Tab-separated table of C-alpha atoms in Angstrom:
chain	number	residue	atom	x	y	z
A	1	UNK	CA	105.436	120.486	119.435
A	2	UNK	CA	103.243	118.549	117.196
A	3	UNK	CA	102.974	115.390	119.182
A	4	UNK	CA	104.647	113.968	122.400
A	5	UNK	CA	105.396	110.551	120.937
A	6	UNK	CA	106.148	109.611	117.329
A	7	UNK	CA	106.428	105.946	116.791
A	8	UNK	CA	108.215	104.628	113.540
A	9	UNK	CA	106.893	101.022	112.952
A	10	UNK	CA	102.854	99.607	112.979
A	11	UNK	CA	103.995	95.878	113.790
A	12	UNK	CA	102.339	94.403	116.830
A	13	UNK	CA	105.097	96.131	119.075
A	14	UNK	CA	104.545	99.358	117.653
A	15	UNK	CA	100.864	99.187	117.598
A	16	UNK	CA	100.971	97.883	121.237
A	17	UNK	CA	103.392	100.959	121.931
A	18	UNK	CA	100.271	103.649	120.283
A	19	UNK	CA	97.915	101.757	122.542
A	20	UNK	CA	99.871	102.503	125.918
A	21	UNK	CA	100.597	105.747	125.422
A	22	UNK	CA	97.672	106.968	123.771
A	23	UNK	CA	95.706	105.744	126.650
A	24	UNK	CA	97.863	107.510	129.138
A	25	UNK	CA	96.664	110.615	127.143
A	26	UNK	CA	99.646	111.368	125.336
A	27	UNK	CA	99.638	112.896	121.704
A	28	UNK	CA	101.341	110.166	119.515
A	29	UNK	CA	101.886	109.514	115.765
A	30	UNK	CA	102.169	105.885	114.776
A	31	UNK	CA	103.273	105.239	111.156
A	32	UNK	CA	104.275	102.378	108.808
A	33	UNK	CA	104.824	102.287	105.109
A	34	UNK	CA	102.315	99.364	104.793
A	35	UNK	CA	98.683	99.152	105.728
A	36	UNK	CA	98.201	96.212	108.588
A	37	UNK	CA	96.736	93.115	106.820
A	38	UNK	CA	93.757	91.914	109.284
A	39	UNK	CA	92.174	88.804	107.098
A	40	UNK	CA	93.488	85.616	107.646
A	41	UNK	CA	93.441	84.405	103.878
A	42	UNK	CA	94.405	87.624	102.540
A	43	UNK	CA	97.404	88.199	100.701
A	44	UNK	CA	100.771	89.100	103.162
A	45	UNK	CA	98.764	88.014	106.105
A	46	UNK	CA	101.086	87.049	108.804
A	47	UNK	CA	100.396	83.196	109.534
A	48	UNK	CA	102.616	83.547	112.604
A	49	UNK	CA	101.088	83.599	115.988
A	50	UNK	CA	102.477	85.202	119.297
A	51	UNK	CA	102.295	84.190	122.865
A	52	UNK	CA	101.983	86.851	125.498
A	53	UNK	CA	103.297	85.791	128.653
A	54	UNK	CA	102.478	86.933	132.055
A	55	UNK	CA	104.059	90.461	132.250
A	56	UNK	CA	103.059	91.150	128.537
A	57	UNK	CA	99.482	89.862	128.799
A	58	UNK	CA	99.536	92.445	132.040
A	59	UNK	CA	100.939	95.460	130.124
A	60	UNK	CA	98.008	94.776	127.636
A	61	UNK	CA	95.512	94.521	130.251
A	62	UNK	CA	96.646	98.225	131.393
A	63	UNK	CA	96.792	99.594	128.077
A	64	UNK	CA	92.847	98.855	127.662
A	65	UNK	CA	93.953	96.097	124.680
A	66	UNK	CA	93.307	92.818	126.601
A	67	UNK	CA	89.580	92.852	126.956
A	68	UNK	CA	89.308	92.903	122.810
A	69	UNK	CA	91.703	90.256	122.827
A	70	UNK	CA	90.806	87.813	125.374
A	71	UNK	CA	88.073	86.009	123.804
A	72	UNK	CA	90.538	84.887	121.287
A	73	UNK	CA	93.277	83.853	123.188
A	74	UNK	CA	94.678	80.284	124.008
A	75	UNK	CA	95.858	79.713	127.240
A	76	UNK	CA	98.934	77.725	127.622
A	77	UNK	CA	98.849	75.862	130.630
A	78	UNK	CA	101.984	73.454	129.465
A	79	UNK	CA	105.424	73.637	127.777
A	80	UNK	CA	106.829	70.476	126.713
A	81	UNK	CA	110.035	69.812	125.363
A	82	UNK	CA	110.537	66.979	123.193
A	83	UNK	CA	114.349	65.877	122.766
A	84	UNK	CA	113.654	63.112	119.047
A	85	UNK	CA	117.908	63.044	118.684
A	86	UNK	CA	117.871	59.723	117.662
A	87	UNK	CA	118.371	57.548	115.179
A	88	UNK	CA	114.760	57.580	114.410
A	89	UNK	CA	112.168	60.893	114.412
A	90	UNK	CA	110.509	59.570	117.333
A	91	UNK	CA	110.686	60.851	121.435
A	92	UNK	CA	113.425	59.324	123.547
A	93	UNK	CA	112.897	62.288	126.142
A	94	UNK	CA	109.809	64.279	126.961
A	95	UNK	CA	109.562	66.795	129.261
A	96	UNK	CA	106.356	69.148	130.650
A	97	UNK	CA	106.705	72.110	132.486
A	98	UNK	CA	103.122	73.015	133.765
A	99	UNK	CA	102.441	76.736	135.017
A	100	UNK	CA	100.965	75.512	138.131
A	101	UNK	CA	104.168	75.048	139.692
A	102	UNK	CA	104.936	78.553	139.963
A	103	UNK	CA	101.441	80.605	139.277
A	104	UNK	CA	97.327	80.791	139.359
A	105	UNK	CA	97.746	81.562	135.780
A	106	UNK	CA	98.603	80.418	132.573
A	107	UNK	CA	102.519	80.634	130.890
A	108	UNK	CA	100.720	82.535	128.529
A	109	UNK	CA	98.323	82.989	125.974
A	110	UNK	CA	98.641	82.614	121.987
A	111	UNK	CA	97.399	84.755	119.219
A	112	UNK	CA	97.150	84.617	115.683
A	113	UNK	CA	99.172	87.811	114.509
A	114	UNK	CA	96.901	88.730	111.624
A	115	UNK	CA	94.114	88.780	114.229
A	116	UNK	CA	96.691	91.022	116.851
A	117	UNK	CA	97.028	93.558	114.117
A	118	UNK	CA	93.045	93.549	113.318
A	119	UNK	CA	92.065	94.468	116.700
A	120	UNK	CA	95.105	96.659	117.882
A	121	UNK	CA	93.962	98.632	114.446
A	122	UNK	CA	90.800	99.022	115.651
A	123	UNK	CA	91.222	99.921	119.349
A	124	UNK	CA	93.417	103.005	118.344
A	125	UNK	CA	90.985	104.042	116.132
A	126	UNK	CA	88.937	104.613	119.377
A	127	UNK	CA	91.624	106.949	121.178
A	128	UNK	CA	91.676	110.430	121.049
A	129	UNK	CA	94.898	111.311	121.428
A	130	UNK	CA	96.368	108.375	118.793
A	131	UNK	CA	97.197	109.360	115.030
A	132	UNK	CA	97.264	106.209	113.413
A	133	UNK	CA	98.965	106.890	109.778
A	134	UNK	CA	98.890	103.026	107.819
A	135	UNK	CA	100.939	103.686	104.636
A	136	UNK	CA	102.744	106.222	105.506
A	137	UNK	CA	106.597	106.165	106.057
A	138	UNK	CA	109.625	107.979	108.557
A	139	UNK	CA	111.989	109.219	106.126
A	140	UNK	CA	114.206	111.375	107.682
A	141	UNK	CA	115.460	112.678	111.396
A	142	UNK	CA	116.492	115.735	112.743
A	143	UNK	CA	117.642	115.451	116.480
A	144	UNK	CA	118.647	118.678	118.916
A	145	UNK	CA	118.540	118.836	122.828
A	146	UNK	CA	114.933	120.171	122.453
A	147	UNK	CA	112.734	117.975	119.974
A	148	UNK	CA	113.069	115.513	117.014
A	149	UNK	CA	111.740	116.329	113.720
A	150	UNK	CA	110.674	113.787	111.521
A	151	UNK	CA	109.988	113.977	108.017
A	152	UNK	CA	107.675	111.528	106.400
A	153	UNK	CA	107.288	110.428	102.978
A	154	UNK	CA	104.094	112.753	101.915
A	155	UNK	CA	106.207	115.569	102.624
A	156	UNK	CA	105.356	116.947	105.541
A	157	UNK	CA	107.667	117.194	108.861
A	158	UNK	CA	106.512	117.131	112.481
A	159	UNK	CA	107.798	117.883	115.936
A	160	UNK	CA	108.046	115.546	118.802
A	161	UNK	CA	109.729	115.007	122.223
A	162	UNK	CA	110.217	111.675	121.679
A	163	UNK	CA	110.791	109.145	118.835
A	164	UNK	CA	110.349	105.451	119.265
A	165	UNK	CA	111.998	103.248	116.745
A	166	UNK	CA	109.886	100.091	116.563
A	167	UNK	CA	110.613	99.690	112.587
A	168	UNK	CA	112.427	96.295	112.567
A	169	UNK	CA	115.714	94.846	112.596
A	170	UNK	CA	116.662	97.333	109.340
A	171	UNK	CA	115.214	100.494	111.251
A	172	UNK	CA	115.344	103.496	109.258
A	173	UNK	CA	115.050	105.638	112.414
A	174	UNK	CA	117.828	103.839	114.256
A	175	UNK	CA	120.158	104.162	111.190
A	176	UNK	CA	119.113	107.986	111.185
A	177	UNK	CA	120.203	107.818	114.770
A	178	UNK	CA	123.362	106.719	113.943
A	179	UNK	CA	123.096	103.420	116.368
A	180	UNK	CA	125.094	100.690	114.837
A	181	UNK	CA	124.268	96.730	116.071
A	182	UNK	CA	125.742	93.417	116.484
A	183	UNK	CA	124.749	90.763	114.174
A	184	UNK	CA	125.288	86.819	114.679
A	185	UNK	CA	124.134	84.379	111.854
A	186	UNK	CA	123.205	81.072	112.200
A	187	UNK	CA	122.591	79.720	108.395
A	188	UNK	CA	119.433	79.062	109.444
A	189	UNK	CA	115.777	79.956	108.212
A	190	UNK	CA	112.596	79.643	109.650
A	191	UNK	CA	109.086	78.226	108.196
A	192	UNK	CA	105.592	79.303	109.851
A	193	UNK	CA	102.612	78.111	109.002
A	194	UNK	CA	99.382	77.017	110.732
A	195	UNK	CA	97.862	73.243	110.935
A	196	UNK	CA	95.149	71.161	112.216
A	197	UNK	CA	95.796	67.639	113.591
A	198	UNK	CA	93.250	64.857	114.583
A	199	UNK	CA	94.553	65.041	118.065
A	200	UNK	CA	93.610	67.996	120.796
A	201	UNK	CA	96.875	69.868	121.960
A	202	UNK	CA	94.802	70.520	125.387
A	203	UNK	CA	96.687	74.282	126.160
A	204	UNK	CA	99.876	72.535	125.074
A	205	UNK	CA	102.821	74.019	123.798
A	206	UNK	CA	105.510	71.271	122.393
A	207	UNK	CA	109.035	71.583	120.968
A	208	UNK	CA	110.746	69.174	119.651
A	209	UNK	CA	114.502	69.246	119.044
A	210	UNK	CA	116.261	66.845	116.734
A	211	UNK	CA	118.472	68.494	113.964
A	212	UNK	CA	118.830	72.319	112.423
A	213	UNK	CA	116.561	73.842	115.074
A	214	UNK	CA	113.395	73.378	117.116
A	215	UNK	CA	110.136	72.528	115.908
A	216	UNK	CA	107.577	74.173	117.893
A	217	UNK	CA	103.311	73.860	117.956
A	218	UNK	CA	101.555	76.323	119.881
A	219	UNK	CA	98.001	75.820	120.306
A	220	UNK	CA	95.237	78.210	118.313
A	221	UNK	CA	91.801	78.019	119.018
A	222	UNK	CA	90.120	75.162	116.785
A	223	UNK	CA	89.539	75.798	112.658
A	224	UNK	CA	86.919	74.363	110.851
A	225	UNK	CA	85.819	72.014	113.438
A	226	UNK	CA	89.728	70.866	114.348
A	227	UNK	CA	92.270	71.237	116.587
A	228	UNK	CA	94.680	73.920	115.409
A	229	UNK	CA	98.218	75.115	115.833
A	230	UNK	CA	100.620	77.547	114.813
A	231	UNK	CA	103.999	76.218	114.153
A	232	UNK	CA	107.455	77.557	113.116
A	233	UNK	CA	109.969	74.664	111.721
A	234	UNK	CA	113.455	76.442	111.941
A	235	UNK	CA	115.965	74.304	109.897
A	236	UNK	CA	119.632	74.715	107.500
A	237	UNK	CA	119.026	77.559	105.327
A	238	UNK	CA	118.850	74.968	101.985
A	239	UNK	CA	116.719	72.230	103.437
A	240	UNK	CA	114.402	75.019	104.737
A	241	UNK	CA	113.668	76.581	101.491
A	242	UNK	CA	113.563	72.994	99.888
A	243	UNK	CA	110.665	72.015	102.223
A	244	UNK	CA	108.771	75.673	101.635
A	245	UNK	CA	109.354	74.788	97.475
A	246	UNK	CA	107.552	71.196	98.334
A	247	UNK	CA	103.991	70.316	96.939
A	248	UNK	CA	101.351	70.499	99.822
A	249	UNK	CA	101.400	66.503	100.424
A	250	UNK	CA	104.646	65.886	100.423
A	251	UNK	CA	104.757	68.721	102.686
A	252	UNK	CA	102.732	67.515	104.671
A	253	UNK	CA	104.471	64.020	105.164
A	254	UNK	CA	107.169	65.874	106.178
A	255	UNK	CA	105.973	67.992	109.110
A	256	UNK	CA	104.056	65.261	110.364
A	257	UNK	CA	107.167	63.066	110.597
A	258	UNK	CA	108.938	66.108	111.775
A	259	UNK	CA	106.445	66.627	114.433
A	260	UNK	CA	107.044	62.795	115.540
A	261	UNK	CA	103.590	62.120	114.852
A	262	UNK	CA	101.960	63.382	118.167
A	263	UNK	CA	98.925	64.968	117.007
A	264	UNK	CA	98.888	62.626	114.553
A	265	UNK	CA	98.560	63.515	110.595
A	266	UNK	CA	99.410	67.160	110.264
A	267	UNK	CA	96.980	69.088	107.471
A	268	UNK	CA	98.238	72.637	106.238
A	269	UNK	CA	95.740	75.403	107.083
A	270	UNK	CA	97.552	78.714	105.882
A	271	UNK	CA	100.074	79.702	103.530
A	272	UNK	CA	103.656	79.267	104.371
A	273	UNK	CA	106.336	81.798	104.861
A	274	UNK	CA	109.954	81.869	105.700
A	275	UNK	CA	112.521	84.164	106.558
A	276	UNK	CA	116.289	83.846	107.969
A	277	UNK	CA	117.091	83.363	111.347
A	278	UNK	CA	119.893	86.087	113.069
A	279	UNK	CA	120.558	87.280	116.516
A	280	UNK	CA	120.840	91.005	116.860
A	281	UNK	CA	121.412	93.816	119.552
A	282	UNK	CA	121.789	97.566	118.840
A	283	UNK	CA	125.004	99.050	120.420
A	284	UNK	CA	122.572	101.199	122.410
A	285	UNK	CA	119.098	101.280	123.499
A	286	UNK	CA	118.611	104.970	122.621
A	287	UNK	CA	120.413	108.209	121.241
A	288	UNK	CA	119.653	111.860	120.882
A	289	UNK	CA	115.742	111.982	121.005
A	290	UNK	CA	114.786	108.364	120.116
A	291	UNK	CA	114.351	105.213	121.927
A	292	UNK	CA	114.832	101.867	120.226
A	293	UNK	CA	112.025	98.821	121.153
A	294	UNK	CA	111.189	95.798	119.552
A	295	UNK	CA	113.250	94.368	116.634
A	296	UNK	CA	114.689	97.566	115.923
A	297	UNK	CA	116.750	97.028	119.311
A	298	UNK	CA	116.815	93.357	119.441
A	299	UNK	CA	116.138	89.844	117.190
A	300	UNK	CA	116.119	86.483	118.649
A	301	UNK	CA	115.788	83.509	117.333
A	302	UNK	CA	112.065	82.379	117.664
A	303	UNK	CA	112.659	80.141	120.712
A	304	UNK	CA	110.896	80.101	124.214
A	305	UNK	CA	108.378	83.013	123.164
A	306	UNK	CA	110.803	85.666	124.048
A	307	UNK	CA	110.906	88.029	121.018
A	308	UNK	CA	107.723	89.954	121.324
A	309	UNK	CA	107.558	89.547	125.075
A	310	UNK	CA	110.715	91.611	125.057
A	311	UNK	CA	109.535	94.204	122.807
A	312	UNK	CA	106.764	94.702	125.411
A	313	UNK	CA	108.798	94.650	128.468
A	314	UNK	CA	110.727	97.372	126.289
A	315	UNK	CA	107.545	98.939	126.336
A	316	UNK	CA	106.658	98.914	129.763
A	317	UNK	CA	109.925	100.554	131.222
A	318	UNK	CA	109.420	103.426	128.363
A	319	UNK	CA	105.689	103.864	129.516
A	320	UNK	CA	106.687	103.793	133.615
A	321	UNK	CA	109.444	106.476	132.966
A	322	UNK	CA	107.220	108.991	130.548
A	323	UNK	CA	104.702	108.177	133.455
A	324	UNK	CA	106.986	109.393	136.435
A	325	UNK	CA	108.989	112.304	133.866
A	326	UNK	CA	105.830	114.015	132.032
A	327	UNK	CA	107.873	117.257	131.668
A	328	UNK	CA	110.962	114.980	130.359
A	329	UNK	CA	110.042	113.313	127.900
A	330	UNK	CA	112.647	112.170	126.066
A	331	UNK	CA	115.197	113.896	127.574
A	332	UNK	CA	118.786	112.717	128.024
A	333	UNK	CA	118.275	111.648	131.521
A	334	UNK	CA	115.424	109.549	130.553
A	335	UNK	CA	116.885	108.130	127.565
A	336	UNK	CA	119.979	107.064	129.389
A	337	UNK	CA	117.517	105.455	132.102
A	338	UNK	CA	115.739	103.332	129.791
A	339	UNK	CA	119.158	102.074	127.867
A	340	UNK	CA	120.455	101.070	131.584
A	341	UNK	CA	117.311	99.356	132.446
A	342	UNK	CA	116.802	97.227	129.330
A	343	UNK	CA	120.650	96.761	127.873
A	344	UNK	CA	121.854	94.047	130.344
A	345	UNK	CA	118.511	91.864	130.407
A	346	UNK	CA	118.725	92.301	126.712
A	347	UNK	CA	122.310	90.732	126.274
A	348	UNK	CA	121.692	88.196	128.606
A	349	UNK	CA	118.492	86.943	127.336
A	350	UNK	CA	120.214	86.999	123.719
A	351	UNK	CA	123.233	84.843	125.209
A	352	UNK	CA	120.517	82.444	126.377
A	353	UNK	CA	118.572	81.931	123.486
A	354	UNK	CA	121.693	81.592	121.184
A	355	UNK	CA	122.677	78.786	123.427
A	356	UNK	CA	119.909	76.964	123.247
A	357	UNK	CA	119.641	77.378	119.211
A	358	UNK	CA	123.406	76.080	119.033
A	359	UNK	CA	122.091	73.526	120.873
A	360	UNK	CA	118.982	72.466	119.371
A	361	UNK	CA	120.896	72.981	115.611
A	362	UNK	CA	123.581	69.593	116.375
A	363	UNK	CA	123.312	66.515	113.932
A	364	UNK	CA	126.571	65.106	116.247
A	365	UNK	CA	125.091	61.904	117.315
A	366	UNK	CA	127.184	62.469	120.879
A	367	UNK	CA	125.910	65.984	121.040
A	368	UNK	CA	122.472	65.439	120.383
A	369	UNK	CA	122.712	62.447	123.387
A	370	UNK	CA	124.510	65.152	125.699
A	371	UNK	CA	121.574	67.239	124.597
A	372	UNK	CA	119.586	64.685	125.915
A	373	UNK	CA	121.099	64.075	129.202
A	374	UNK	CA	120.611	67.986	129.586
A	375	UNK	CA	117.289	67.634	129.672
A	376	UNK	CA	116.887	65.035	131.710
A	377	UNK	CA	119.386	66.765	134.163
A	378	UNK	CA	117.942	70.374	134.213
A	379	UNK	CA	114.060	68.700	134.580
A	380	UNK	CA	115.029	66.663	137.682
A	381	UNK	CA	116.305	69.246	140.036
A	382	UNK	CA	112.961	71.083	141.200
A	383	UNK	CA	114.054	74.146	142.193
A	384	UNK	CA	116.439	75.011	139.322
A	385	UNK	CA	113.065	74.212	136.808
A	386	UNK	CA	110.852	76.453	139.055
A	387	UNK	CA	113.751	79.018	138.339
A	388	UNK	CA	113.760	78.873	134.968
A	389	UNK	CA	110.552	78.675	134.436
A	390	UNK	CA	110.018	81.899	136.221
A	391	UNK	CA	113.041	83.704	133.851
A	392	UNK	CA	111.653	82.634	131.177
A	393	UNK	CA	108.356	84.612	132.109
A	394	UNK	CA	110.375	87.532	132.833
A	395	UNK	CA	109.406	87.391	136.674
A	396	UNK	CA	110.987	86.049	140.032
A	397	UNK	CA	108.751	85.262	142.263
A	398	UNK	CA	109.836	82.659	144.716
């Protein structure tokens, strides 16, 4: 066998998987058709950020990655939800969820995606059992009971015990394995970019609901001497595209208004990106000698920092199964156990995020009023509030 594990996909989830298995001494090949863009201002750099919730941070620490990331990470101590669904774009209900109510640690830590790719790639170069090949794509998949054979774009073929498909929502390896998907479309798009602002964020992540979807500001380290945040702005598709096409001064005025001026005037501090919003899940988490993870297995609207944290929950289950069954990597029993461990949780979380997204999209004044009343009611019941915060983290502590 050439490798224990072949990972198709070198996004953040795929690189994290290579690090986790490589730090355990497994022989890993990780490939991705596109070399990682690791400079903030380079063409193709990802201006989005990722909030690693507590369980995800613990996994990265166990894999040896967190020491590289900690000095760049911005703690997320408070999650603030603002309803601005009245006649004017201004707060009418504001509720703050403090991590201190359930933990001695912050809810999570936020890092820019371009920096994550830089640090993950550098870490993989130091792991002797990991072969990381950016610029190489998987092309073919042949499986049988004892092994998988993966064809690469350079014409070579490798043999492996397990293929991990972490190659995105259109996953070539998922398709090659014959696993279908169920997809919901919302008619929304999301804009992602970074800003600076005069009022400090004080480690508070703020999600503002009006119409079209949430407008979320997540703390980043200062940029050019000013407080900075990453923004994801969800809106109906045509409106999002119109915003994307605005000249910078008009765009800054629009985003400052949509932020309810909570941080003062916002100044664009990165390029803008835009992508369509869907919810999607695979019909199964595994096939013969293949495990799906991350967006190959599930895609969510960007609400509540669930997307990549669910991906790392996939990784934790896979890693623990490989540790427990070192002589059964990729066999049918192991992959069935993986499917059972993850499938129900994924379906439940997708349903919850779907409901939150549809609620955030409301433009009808009566439904917006109901949303505000619901936020008040949820916040007012302390045991329910604590339980929901724990569920959001993926924990069940009392």
